[in-house]
Coordinates of C-alpha atoms and ligand atoms in Angstrom, one line a residue:
M1 CA 24.6 -9.9 -17.8
T2 CA 22.9 -13.1 -16.4
T3 CA 25.0 -16.0 -15.4
Q4 CA 23.8 -17.9 -18.5
Q5 CA 24.8 -15.0 -20.7
L6 CA 28.2 -14.7 -18.9
F7 CA 28.8 -18.4 -19.4
K8 CA 27.8 -18.3 -23.0
R9 CA 30.1 -15.3 -23.7
L10 CA 33.1 -17.1 -22.1
S11 CA 32.3 -20.5 -23.7
L12 CA 31.5 -22.2 -20.4
A13 CA 28.9 -24.8 -19.8
Q14 CA 27.0 -25.2 -16.6
E15 CA 26.8 -28.9 -16.9
L16 CA 29.9 -31.0 -17.1
S17 CA 32.3 -29.2 -19.4
G18 CA 35.5 -30.9 -20.5
G19 CA 38.1 -30.8 -17.8
G20 CA 41.4 -30.5 -19.5
C21 CA 43.1 -29.7 -22.7
S22 CA 46.2 -29.1 -24.5
S23 CA 46.0 -26.9 -27.6
S24 CA 42.3 -26.6 -28.6
A25 CA 41.3 -30.3 -28.1
W26 CA 39.4 -30.8 -24.9
T27 CA 39.5 -34.2 -23.3
H28 CA 36.3 -36.3 -23.1
T29 CA 37.2 -38.2 -19.9
T30 CA 34.2 -38.7 -17.6
Q31 CA 35.7 -41.2 -15.2
A32 CA 38.2 -39.1 -13.3
G33 CA 36.0 -37.2 -10.9
V34 CA 33.7 -34.2 -11.1
M35 CA 34.4 -30.9 -9.4
E36 CA 31.5 -28.6 -8.4
S37 CA 32.2 -24.9 -8.6
H38 CA 30.2 -22.8 -6.1
N39 CA 29.2 -19.2 -5.8
P40 CA 30.5 -18.3 -2.3
A41 CA 28.0 -15.5 -2.1
T42 CA 25.1 -17.9 -2.1
G43 CA 26.7 -21.3 -1.4
M44 CA 24.9 -22.6 -4.5
P45 CA 26.5 -24.6 -7.3
L46 CA 27.5 -22.7 -10.4
A47 CA 28.6 -25.6 -12.6
R48 CA 30.2 -29.0 -12.6
V49 CA 33.5 -29.7 -14.3
Y50 CA 35.1 -33.1 -15.2
G51 CA 38.5 -33.9 -13.8
C52 CA 41.4 -35.2 -15.9
S53 CA 42.6 -38.8 -15.8
D54 CA 46.2 -39.8 -15.4
E55 CA 46.2 -40.7 -19.1
D56 CA 45.0 -37.2 -20.0
Y57 CA 47.8 -35.8 -17.9
D58 CA 50.4 -37.9 -19.7
A59 CA 49.1 -37.1 -23.1
M60 CA 49.1 -33.4 -22.3
V61 CA 52.7 -33.4 -21.1
T62 CA 53.8 -35.3 -24.2
S63 CA 52.0 -32.8 -26.4
L64 CA 53.5 -29.8 -24.6
Q65 CA 56.9 -31.3 -25.0
Q66 CA 56.4 -31.7 -28.7
T67 CA 55.1 -28.2 -29.1
H68 CA 58.0 -26.9 -27.1
R69 CA 60.4 -28.2 -29.8
S70 CA 58.9 -25.9 -32.4
W71 CA 57.9 -23.0 -30.1
R72 CA 61.5 -22.6 -28.8
T73 CA 62.6 -21.9 -32.4
V74 CA 60.1 -19.1 -32.9
P75 CA 62.0 -15.8 -32.5
A76 CA 61.2 -14.3 -29.1
P77 CA 59.7 -11.1 -30.5
K78 CA 57.3 -13.2 -32.5
R79 CA 56.4 -15.1 -29.4
G80 CA 55.8 -11.7 -27.8
E81 CA 53.4 -10.8 -30.6
V82 CA 51.3 -13.8 -29.8
I83 CA 51.1 -12.7 -26.2
R84 CA 50.1 -9.2 -27.4
L85 CA 47.1 -10.9 -29.1
I86 CA 46.2 -12.6 -25.9
G87 CA 46.3 -9.3 -24.1
K88 CA 44.0 -7.8 -26.7
A89 CA 41.5 -10.7 -26.3
L90 CA 41.7 -10.1 -22.5
R91 CA 40.9 -6.4 -23.0
E92 CA 37.8 -7.4 -25.0
E93 CA 36.6 -9.8 -22.3
K94 CA 37.7 -7.8 -19.2
D95 CA 34.2 -7.1 -18.0
A96 CA 33.0 -10.7 -18.4
L97 CA 36.1 -12.3 -16.9
G98 CA 36.0 -9.8 -14.0
S99 CA 32.4 -10.8 -13.3
L100 CA 33.3 -14.5 -13.5
I101 CA 36.0 -14.0 -10.9
S102 CA 33.5 -12.3 -8.6
L103 CA 31.0 -15.0 -9.2
E104 CA 33.3 -17.9 -8.5
V105 CA 35.7 -16.7 -5.8
G106 CA 33.7 -13.8 -4.3
K107 CA 36.0 -10.8 -5.0
I108 CA 34.1 -7.6 -5.4
K109 CA 33.7 -6.7 -9.1
A110 CA 36.3 -3.9 -9.0
E111 CA 38.9 -6.4 -7.8
G112 CA 37.8 -9.0 -10.3
D113 CA 38.3 -6.5 -13.1
G114 CA 41.6 -5.5 -11.4
E115 CA 42.8 -9.1 -11.6
V116 CA 42.0 -9.2 -15.4
Q117 CA 43.8 -5.8 -15.7
E118 CA 46.8 -7.4 -14.0
M119 CA 46.8 -10.1 -16.7
I120 CA 46.7 -7.4 -19.4
D121 CA 49.5 -5.5 -17.8
M122 CA 51.5 -8.8 -17.6
A123 CA 50.9 -9.4 -21.3
D124 CA 52.1 -5.9 -22.2
F125 CA 55.2 -6.4 -20.0
A126 CA 55.9 -9.8 -21.7
V127 CA 55.6 -8.2 -25.1
G128 CA 58.3 -5.7 -24.3
L129 CA 60.4 -8.4 -22.5
S130 CA 60.4 -10.5 -25.6
R131 CA 62.9 -8.0 -27.1
M132 CA 64.9 -7.7 -23.9
L133 CA 66.0 -11.2 -22.8
Y134 CA 69.4 -9.8 -22.4
G135 CA 72.6 -11.6 -21.5
H136 CA 75.9 -10.0 -20.5
T137 CA 79.1 -10.0 -22.6
M138 CA 82.3 -10.3 -20.7
H139 CA 85.9 -9.4 -21.7
S140 CA 87.8 -12.6 -22.0
E141 CA 91.2 -12.8 -20.4
R142 CA 92.4 -14.6 -23.5
P143 CA 93.3 -12.9 -26.8
E144 CA 91.0 -13.3 -29.7
H145 CA 88.3 -14.8 -27.6
R146 CA 84.8 -13.6 -27.0
M147 CA 82.7 -14.5 -24.0
Y148 CA 79.0 -14.0 -23.4
E149 CA 76.0 -15.5 -21.8
Q150 CA 72.8 -16.4 -23.5
W151 CA 69.4 -17.6 -22.1
H152 CA 67.5 -20.6 -23.4
P153 CA 64.0 -21.8 -22.4
L154 CA 63.7 -24.6 -19.9
G155 CA 61.0 -26.8 -21.6
V156 CA 57.5 -27.5 -20.2
M157 CA 56.9 -25.6 -17.0
G158 CA 54.3 -26.5 -14.4
V159 CA 52.1 -23.8 -12.8
I160 CA 50.0 -24.7 -9.7
T161 CA 47.8 -21.8 -8.6
A162 CA 45.8 -20.9 -5.5
F163 CA 42.1 -20.0 -5.4
N164 CA 42.4 -16.4 -4.4
F165 CA 44.1 -15.2 -7.6
P166 CA 42.5 -17.7 -9.9
V167 CA 43.9 -16.3 -13.2
A168 CA 46.4 -13.4 -12.6
V169 CA 49.1 -15.7 -11.0
W170 CA 48.9 -18.0 -14.0
A171 CA 49.4 -14.9 -16.3
W172 CA 52.5 -13.8 -14.2
N173 CA 54.0 -17.1 -14.9
A174 CA 52.6 -18.2 -18.3
F175 CA 53.2 -15.0 -20.3
I176 CA 56.8 -14.6 -19.2
A177 CA 57.4 -18.4 -19.6
A178 CA 55.9 -18.3 -23.1
V179 CA 58.0 -15.4 -24.4
A180 CA 61.0 -17.1 -22.9
G181 CA 60.2 -20.1 -25.2
N182 CA 58.6 -22.5 -22.8
T183 CA 55.3 -24.3 -23.0
V184 CA 53.1 -24.2 -19.9
L185 CA 51.0 -26.8 -18.0
W186 CA 48.5 -25.3 -15.6
K187 CA 46.8 -26.9 -12.7
P188 CA 44.4 -24.4 -11.2
S189 CA 42.8 -24.5 -7.8
P190 CA 39.8 -27.0 -7.7
K191 CA 37.9 -24.1 -6.0
A192 CA 38.1 -22.0 -9.2
P193 CA 38.0 -24.3 -12.2
L194 CA 35.6 -22.1 -14.2
C195 CA 38.0 -19.1 -14.3
A196 CA 40.7 -21.4 -15.6
L197 CA 38.4 -22.9 -18.2
A198 CA 37.4 -19.5 -19.5
I199 CA 41.0 -18.4 -19.8
Q200 CA 41.9 -21.6 -21.6
H201 CA 39.1 -21.1 -24.1
L202 CA 40.3 -17.6 -24.8
C203 CA 44.0 -18.8 -25.2
N204 CA 43.0 -21.6 -27.4
R205 CA 41.1 -19.3 -29.7
V206 CA 44.0 -16.8 -30.0
M207 CA 46.7 -19.4 -30.3
E208 CA 44.8 -21.4 -32.9
D209 CA 44.2 -18.2 -35.0
A210 CA 47.8 -17.1 -34.6
G211 CA 49.0 -20.6 -35.8
Y212 CA 50.6 -21.7 -32.6
P213 CA 48.2 -24.1 -30.9
G214 CA 49.3 -26.2 -27.9
V215 CA 51.6 -23.8 -26.1
F216 CA 49.3 -23.5 -23.1
G217 CA 47.8 -26.6 -21.5
L218 CA 45.3 -26.8 -18.7
F219 CA 44.3 -29.8 -16.5
T220 CA 41.6 -29.6 -13.9
T221 CA 41.6 -32.0 -11.0
D222 CA 40.8 -32.2 -7.3
R223 CA 42.8 -35.4 -6.9
V224 CA 45.9 -34.6 -4.8
E225 CA 47.6 -37.8 -6.2
L226 CA 47.5 -36.2 -9.7
A227 CA 48.8 -32.9 -8.4
E228 CA 51.6 -34.8 -6.7
R229 CA 52.4 -36.6 -9.9
M230 CA 52.9 -33.3 -11.6
V231 CA 55.2 -32.0 -8.9
G232 CA 57.3 -35.2 -9.1
D233 CA 57.4 -35.3 -12.9
E234 CA 60.9 -35.0 -14.2
R235 CA 59.6 -33.8 -17.6
L236 CA 58.7 -30.5 -15.9
P237 CA 62.0 -28.8 -15.1
L238 CA 60.3 -25.9 -13.2
I239 CA 57.3 -26.0 -10.9
S240 CA 55.9 -22.7 -10.0
F241 CA 53.7 -23.1 -6.9
T242 CA 51.4 -20.6 -5.3
G243 CA 49.6 -21.6 -2.2
S244 CA 50.0 -22.3 1.5
V245 CA 53.2 -23.0 3.4
P246 CA 52.6 -26.7 4.2
V247 CA 51.8 -27.6 0.6
G248 CA 54.6 -25.4 -0.7
R249 CA 57.2 -27.0 1.7
H250 CA 56.2 -30.4 0.4
V251 CA 56.4 -29.2 -3.2
A252 CA 59.9 -27.8 -2.5
E253 CA 61.0 -31.1 -1.0
V254 CA 59.7 -33.3 -3.9
V255 CA 61.1 -31.0 -6.6
G256 CA 64.4 -30.6 -4.8
R257 CA 64.8 -34.3 -4.5
R258 CA 64.6 -34.6 -8.3
L259 CA 66.9 -31.6 -8.6
G260 CA 64.3 -29.6 -10.4
R261 CA 63.6 -26.0 -9.9
S262 CA 60.7 -24.7 -7.8
L263 CA 59.4 -21.1 -7.7
L264 CA 57.5 -20.7 -4.5
E265 CA 54.9 -18.0 -3.7
L266 CA 53.5 -18.9 -0.3
S267 CA 51.7 -17.4 2.7
G268 CA 52.3 -13.9 4.1
N269 CA 51.8 -12.4 7.6
N270 CA 52.1 -8.8 6.6
A271 CA 52.3 -5.8 8.9
I272 CA 51.8 -2.1 8.7
I273 CA 53.7 0.0 11.1
V274 CA 52.3 3.4 11.9
D275 CA 54.8 5.8 13.6
E276 CA 54.2 9.0 15.6
T277 CA 54.6 11.2 12.5
A278 CA 52.3 9.2 10.2
D279 CA 49.5 10.8 8.1
L280 CA 46.6 9.0 9.8
D281 CA 44.1 9.6 7.0
L282 CA 46.5 7.9 4.5
A283 CA 47.3 5.1 7.0
T284 CA 43.6 4.4 7.8
R285 CA 42.7 4.1 4.1
A286 CA 45.6 1.7 3.4
I287 CA 44.9 -0.4 6.5
V288 CA 41.2 -0.8 5.6
F289 CA 42.0 -1.8 2.0
G290 CA 44.8 -4.1 3.1
A291 CA 42.9 -5.9 5.9
V292 CA 39.3 -5.9 4.4
G293 CA 39.9 -6.0 0.7
T294 CA 39.3 -9.4 -0.9
A295 CA 37.9 -10.3 2.5
G296 CA 41.4 -10.7 3.8
Q297 CA 42.1 -13.4 1.3
R298 CA 45.2 -12.0 -0.4
C299 CA 48.7 -13.3 0.3
T300 CA 49.6 -9.6 0.9
S301 CA 46.5 -8.8 3.1
T302 CA 47.4 -6.7 6.2
R303 CA 47.2 -9.1 9.1
R304 CA 49.1 -7.1 11.8
L305 CA 49.0 -3.4 12.7
I306 CA 51.9 -2.2 14.8
V307 CA 51.1 1.3 16.1
Q308 CA 53.3 3.7 18.0
E309 CA 51.7 4.0 21.4
S310 CA 51.1 7.8 21.1
Q311 CA 49.0 7.2 18.0
Y312 CA 46.9 4.3 19.3
E313 CA 44.0 6.3 20.7
K314 CA 43.8 8.5 17.6
L315 CA 44.1 5.7 15.0
I316 CA 41.8 3.1 16.5
P317 CA 38.6 5.2 16.5
R318 CA 39.2 6.2 12.9
L319 CA 39.6 2.5 12.0
L320 CA 36.5 1.5 13.9
S321 CA 34.5 4.1 12.1
A322 CA 35.9 3.1 8.7
Y323 CA 35.1 -0.6 9.5
E324 CA 31.5 0.4 10.4
Q325 CA 31.1 1.7 6.9
V326 CA 32.3 -1.4 5.1
T327 CA 29.4 -2.7 3.1
I328 CA 29.3 -6.5 3.0
G329 CA 27.3 -8.4 0.4
D330 CA 27.0 -9.7 -3.2
P331 CA 30.4 -8.9 -4.7
L332 CA 28.8 -8.1 -8.0
Q333 CA 26.9 -5.1 -6.6
P334 CA 28.8 -1.9 -7.2
H335 CA 28.4 -0.4 -3.6
V336 CA 29.7 -3.6 -1.9
M337 CA 33.2 -3.4 -0.4
M338 CA 33.6 -6.9 1.0
G339 CA 32.4 -10.2 -0.4
P340 CA 32.3 -13.6 1.2
L341 CA 35.0 -16.0 2.2
I342 CA 35.6 -18.8 -0.3
D343 CA 33.8 -21.7 1.5
G344 CA 32.5 -23.1 4.7
E345 CA 36.0 -24.3 5.8
A346 CA 37.3 -20.8 5.6
V347 CA 34.4 -19.6 7.8
A348 CA 35.2 -22.4 10.3
R349 CA 38.9 -21.3 10.4
Y350 CA 37.8 -17.6 10.9
R351 CA 35.7 -18.7 13.9
S352 CA 38.3 -21.0 15.4
T353 CA 41.0 -18.4 15.0
L354 CA 39.0 -15.9 16.9
D355 CA 38.2 -18.5 19.6
V356 CA 42.0 -19.1 20.0
A357 CA 42.8 -15.4 20.0
R358 CA 40.2 -14.7 22.6
K359 CA 41.5 -17.5 24.8
A360 CA 45.0 -16.1 24.5
G361 CA 43.7 -12.8 25.9
G362 CA 42.8 -11.0 22.7
E363 CA 40.2 -8.2 22.9
V364 CA 37.9 -8.1 19.9
L365 CA 37.5 -4.3 19.1
C366 CA 35.0 -4.8 16.3
G367 CA 33.5 -7.6 14.2
G368 CA 34.0 -11.2 15.1
R369 CA 30.7 -12.6 13.9
V370 CA 29.7 -14.9 11.1
L371 CA 26.7 -13.4 9.3
S372 CA 23.5 -15.4 9.3
R373 CA 22.7 -15.3 5.6
P374 CA 23.3 -17.7 2.7
G375 CA 26.9 -17.8 1.5
Y376 CA 30.1 -17.5 3.5
F377 CA 30.1 -14.0 4.9
V378 CA 31.9 -12.8 8.1
E379 CA 32.5 -9.5 9.7
P380 CA 35.8 -7.7 9.2
T381 CA 37.5 -8.0 12.6
I382 CA 40.1 -6.1 14.7
V383 CA 41.6 -7.8 17.7
R384 CA 44.0 -6.2 20.2
A385 CA 46.7 -8.9 20.5
Q386 CA 50.4 -9.6 21.1
N387 CA 52.8 -10.4 18.3
H388 CA 54.3 -13.5 19.9
W389 CA 51.0 -15.4 20.3
E390 CA 51.0 -18.5 18.2
I391 CA 47.8 -17.6 16.5
V392 CA 49.2 -14.2 15.5
Q393 CA 52.3 -15.9 14.1
Q394 CA 50.1 -17.8 11.6
E395 CA 48.4 -16.7 8.5
T396 CA 44.6 -17.0 8.8
F397 CA 43.0 -16.3 5.4
A398 CA 40.3 -14.1 6.6
P399 CA 39.7 -10.4 7.4
I400 CA 41.2 -10.5 10.9
L401 CA 43.6 -7.7 11.9
Y402 CA 45.7 -8.0 15.0
V403 CA 46.6 -4.6 16.6
M404 CA 49.6 -4.1 18.9
T405 CA 51.6 -1.1 20.1
Y406 CA 55.3 -0.2 20.3
R407 CA 57.6 2.5 21.7
T408 CA 60.7 2.7 19.5
L409 CA 61.0 2.1 15.8
D410 CA 63.6 -0.6 16.4
E411 CA 61.1 -2.4 18.5
A412 CA 58.5 -2.1 15.8
I413 CA 60.8 -3.4 13.1
Q414 CA 61.7 -6.3 15.3
M415 CA 58.1 -7.1 15.8
Q416 CA 57.3 -6.8 12.1
N417 CA 60.2 -9.3 11.3
A418 CA 59.4 -11.7 14.2
V419 CA 57.1 -14.0 12.2
P420 CA 58.0 -17.0 10.1
Q421 CA 56.7 -15.3 6.9
G422 CA 58.4 -12.5 4.9
L423 CA 56.1 -11.3 2.1
S424 CA 55.0 -7.7 2.4
S425 CA 55.5 -4.9 4.9
A426 CA 54.8 -1.2 5.1
L427 CA 55.7 1.8 7.3
F428 CA 53.5 5.0 7.5
T429 CA 55.8 7.9 8.4
T430 CA 56.6 11.4 7.4
H431 CA 60.0 11.1 9.0
L432 CA 62.8 10.6 6.5
R433 CA 65.1 8.8 8.9
H434 CA 62.4 6.4 10.0
G435 CA 61.7 5.6 6.3
E436 CA 65.3 4.9 5.5
A437 CA 65.8 2.8 8.6
F438 CA 62.8 0.7 7.7
L439 CA 64.3 0.1 4.2
S440 CA 67.9 -0.4 5.4
T441 CA 69.6 -3.8 5.8
A442 CA 68.6 -3.8 9.4
G443 CA 65.0 -2.9 8.5
S444 CA 62.2 -5.0 7.0
D445 CA 63.2 -8.5 6.1
C446 CA 60.3 -8.9 3.6
G447 CA 60.4 -9.2 -0.2
I448 CA 58.2 -6.1 -0.4
A449 CA 58.8 -3.0 1.8
N450 CA 56.6 0.1 1.2
I451 CA 56.5 3.6 2.6
N452 CA 53.1 5.2 2.9
I453 CA 51.5 2.5 0.8
G454 CA 49.8 -0.5 2.3
T455 CA 51.0 -4.1 2.1
S456 CA 48.7 -5.3 -0.8
G457 CA 48.1 -4.2 -4.3
A458 CA 51.6 -4.6 -5.9
E459 CA 52.3 -3.3 -9.4
I460 CA 53.5 -6.0 -11.9
G461 CA 56.6 -4.0 -12.9
G462 CA 58.5 -5.1 -9.8
A463 CA 59.6 -8.6 -8.9
F464 CA 56.9 -10.0 -6.6
G465 CA 57.6 -12.5 -3.8
G466 CA 58.8 -13.0 -0.3
E467 CA 61.4 -14.4 2.0
K468 CA 61.6 -17.0 4.8
S469 CA 58.6 -19.3 4.8
T470 CA 57.0 -17.3 2.0
G471 CA 59.4 -19.3 -0.2
G472 CA 61.9 -16.9 -1.8
G473 CA 60.3 -17.0 -5.3
R474 CA 60.1 -13.9 -7.5
E475 CA 57.5 -13.5 -10.2
A476 CA 56.1 -10.9 -12.6
G477 CA 58.4 -7.9 -13.4
S478 CA 62.0 -6.8 -13.1
D479 CA 64.3 -9.7 -13.9
S480 CA 62.0 -12.5 -12.7
W481 CA 62.1 -13.9 -16.2
K482 CA 65.5 -15.5 -15.5
A483 CA 63.7 -18.1 -13.4
Y484 CA 62.1 -19.4 -16.6
M485 CA 65.3 -19.8 -18.6
R486 CA 68.6 -21.6 -18.4
R487 CA 71.8 -19.5 -18.6
Q488 CA 74.5 -20.7 -20.9
T489 CA 78.0 -19.2 -20.8
T490 CA 79.7 -19.3 -24.1
T491 CA 83.4 -18.6 -25.1
I492 CA 84.4 -18.4 -28.7
N493 CA 88.0 -18.6 -29.8
W494 CA 88.3 -16.8 -33.1
G495 CA 92.2 -16.9 -33.2
T496 CA 94.7 -19.6 -34.2
E497 CA 96.1 -20.4 -30.8
L498 CA 94.6 -22.3 -27.9
P499 CA 95.5 -20.3 -24.8
L500 CA 94.1 -21.8 -21.6
A501 CA 92.4 -19.8 -18.8
Q502 CA 94.4 -18.8 -15.7
G503 CA 97.5 -18.8 -17.9
I504 CA 97.9 -22.6 -17.6
T505 CA 100.1 -24.3 -20.2
F506 CA 99.4 -27.9 -20.9
G507 CA 101.6 -30.3 -22.8
R508 CA 103.6 -28.0 -25.2
A509 CA 105.3 -25.5 -23.0
E510 CA 108.8 -26.1 -21.5
G511 CA 108.9 -25.8 -17.8
G512 CA 105.2 -24.8 -17.8
T513 CA 102.6 -25.9 -15.3
H514 CA 101.0 -29.2 -16.2
G515 CA 97.5 -29.3 -15.2
A516 CA 94.0 -28.7 -16.4
S517 CA 92.0 -25.5 -16.6
R518 CA 88.3 -25.4 -15.6
Ligands
LIG1 P1 46.5 -24.4 -1.1 O1 47.9 -24.5 -0.6 O2 45.5 -25.1 -0.3 O3 46.4 -24.8 -2.6 C1 47.2 -24.2 -3.6 C2 47.2 -25.1 -4.8 O4 47.9 -26.3 -4.5 C3 45.9 -25.6 -5.3 O5 45.9 -25.6 -6.7 C4 45.8 -27.0 -4.8 O6 44.9 -27.9 -5.5 C5 47.2 -27.5 -4.9 N1 47.6 -28.6 -4.1 C6 47.1 -29.0 -2.9 N2 47.8 -30.1 -2.4 C7 48.8 -30.3 -3.3 C8 49.9 -31.2 -3.4 N3 50.0 -32.2 -2.4 N4 50.7 -31.2 -4.4 C9 50.6 -30.2 -5.3 N5 49.6 -29.3 -5.4 C10 48.7 -29.3 -4.3 O7 46.3 -22.8 -1.1 P2 44.9 -22.0 -1.3 O8 44.0 -22.2 -0.1 O9 44.4 -22.3 -2.7 O10 45.4 -20.5 -1.4 C11 45.7 -19.7 -0.3 C12 47.2 -19.7 0.1 O11 47.9 -19.3 -1.0 C13 47.5 -18.7 1.2 O12 48.4 -19.2 2.1 C14 48.1 -17.5 0.4 O13 48.9 -16.7 1.2 C15 48.8 -18.2 -0.6 N6 49.1 -17.3 -1.8 C16 50.3 -16.8 -2.0 C17 50.6 -15.9 -3.0 C18 51.9 -15.4 -3.2 O14 52.2 -14.8 -4.3 N7 52.8 -15.4 -2.2 C19 49.5 -15.6 -3.9 C20 48.3 -16.1 -3.7 C21 48.1 -17.0 -2.6

């Protein structure tokens, strides 16, 4: 498919398409800035997109509030049915959407398709969930009383997404939020507006046909002031933010100040530990996928490799040989394993990070160069380093893997935990006790801890997210849905007396305690 054919199929225009919408009505604002979307594999512009104005933003929030009033009364399984239809439309457009992701953010096509598959999986999960928004019932301590808890939607929720998962992260949030009865306002990354526009077109079509327009709203902007307005907007009870730690910290502060809820999915600094009993073939494949996949631009990318010293001489040659075979190039070509970084700034950060690592004493074992060709291509790189170096403590969004050695597993776990972030972690071992130690309370401190699986590529069925400066949020599977709802505890008295909790008597009893119950 040519780019023109792809755009046509996904209802995109190369010249100045509308920049925001709620329901199916696109805005016509032309005075609030223009974003240029680039193909990172060539550096060439793909399309230009109008930004939304403050007035567009306000109108959209008002419209989403109105829609919420009716959407929340639609039975949850019926809301699930609508998400099923979105999943169906995504299946039909999987190939085109996967190609668009490759084109706009530089993921290889298999990963672009995989991202769309993740949305489809989330839709399926949300459909099932729409019949399983369970609350507990409790035995009341009072006779002829019934106690239970129920879950209600929050209202309009805000979703701010990062460039590297330009659509899947929205789906994690939006599908669950929608079956829970919320409407959803999405601010995508200004580095990937086309992916967001394509998804919004698809949603509009499905929602309009199903008779429920206006549940999902999108606004595109590259103006930080407008993003900040969204974060501070009391009409949005929940802000789900995916991105870097500094911006996430700011979001948490602003939302916390207004006593709203934030759901934070921030940076990782993920390690794989390889012990003396590890299957090195398995470990090598997982390390290469984790460190090189998506050109190191996943929150779960493997950034540190902590190797038992007896394995170092065996593992490193295997890794170097695997790295040599990594094909770099146009991410839409089937044989290519690694595409470009997102932009020139990312290339500059790759370069400066390696400068700092070298100055700290780091030995570059392979890679380390920016490729002299159009686009933003770099070599996947392995650096012998020390865990405590400041540069190793930071997340650099690039295919740089720091390697270090350890003697005892305790030491390895301490090293793995000794970074500010706490997203994903993995141990390669065939030793039962090592595996259990890694997963014990004294083991990995991350939100994700894997055995004989790398750090990236999580399934949607589990709750996804991390601890410490990764922000503590959980999205996607398990009981993550609770973040999108408010819990209400209800007690019903079906008797003829009014007994108080804790046995308190009030007013009528002789010699009883005078006081109030909670
Ligand atoms: P970023 O922090 O630069 O931007 C993320 C989003 O925040 C974008 O939409 C951006 O426009 C918006 N934004 C910027 N300033 C803002 C402000 N002041 N107020 C509100 N919104 C603002 O991140 P990025 O470069 O797009 O993405 C890469 C980062 O995202 C990495 O650190 C990566 O680890 C993280 N990430 C985390 C997860 C996760 O699930 N933990 C998933 C994907 C990406």
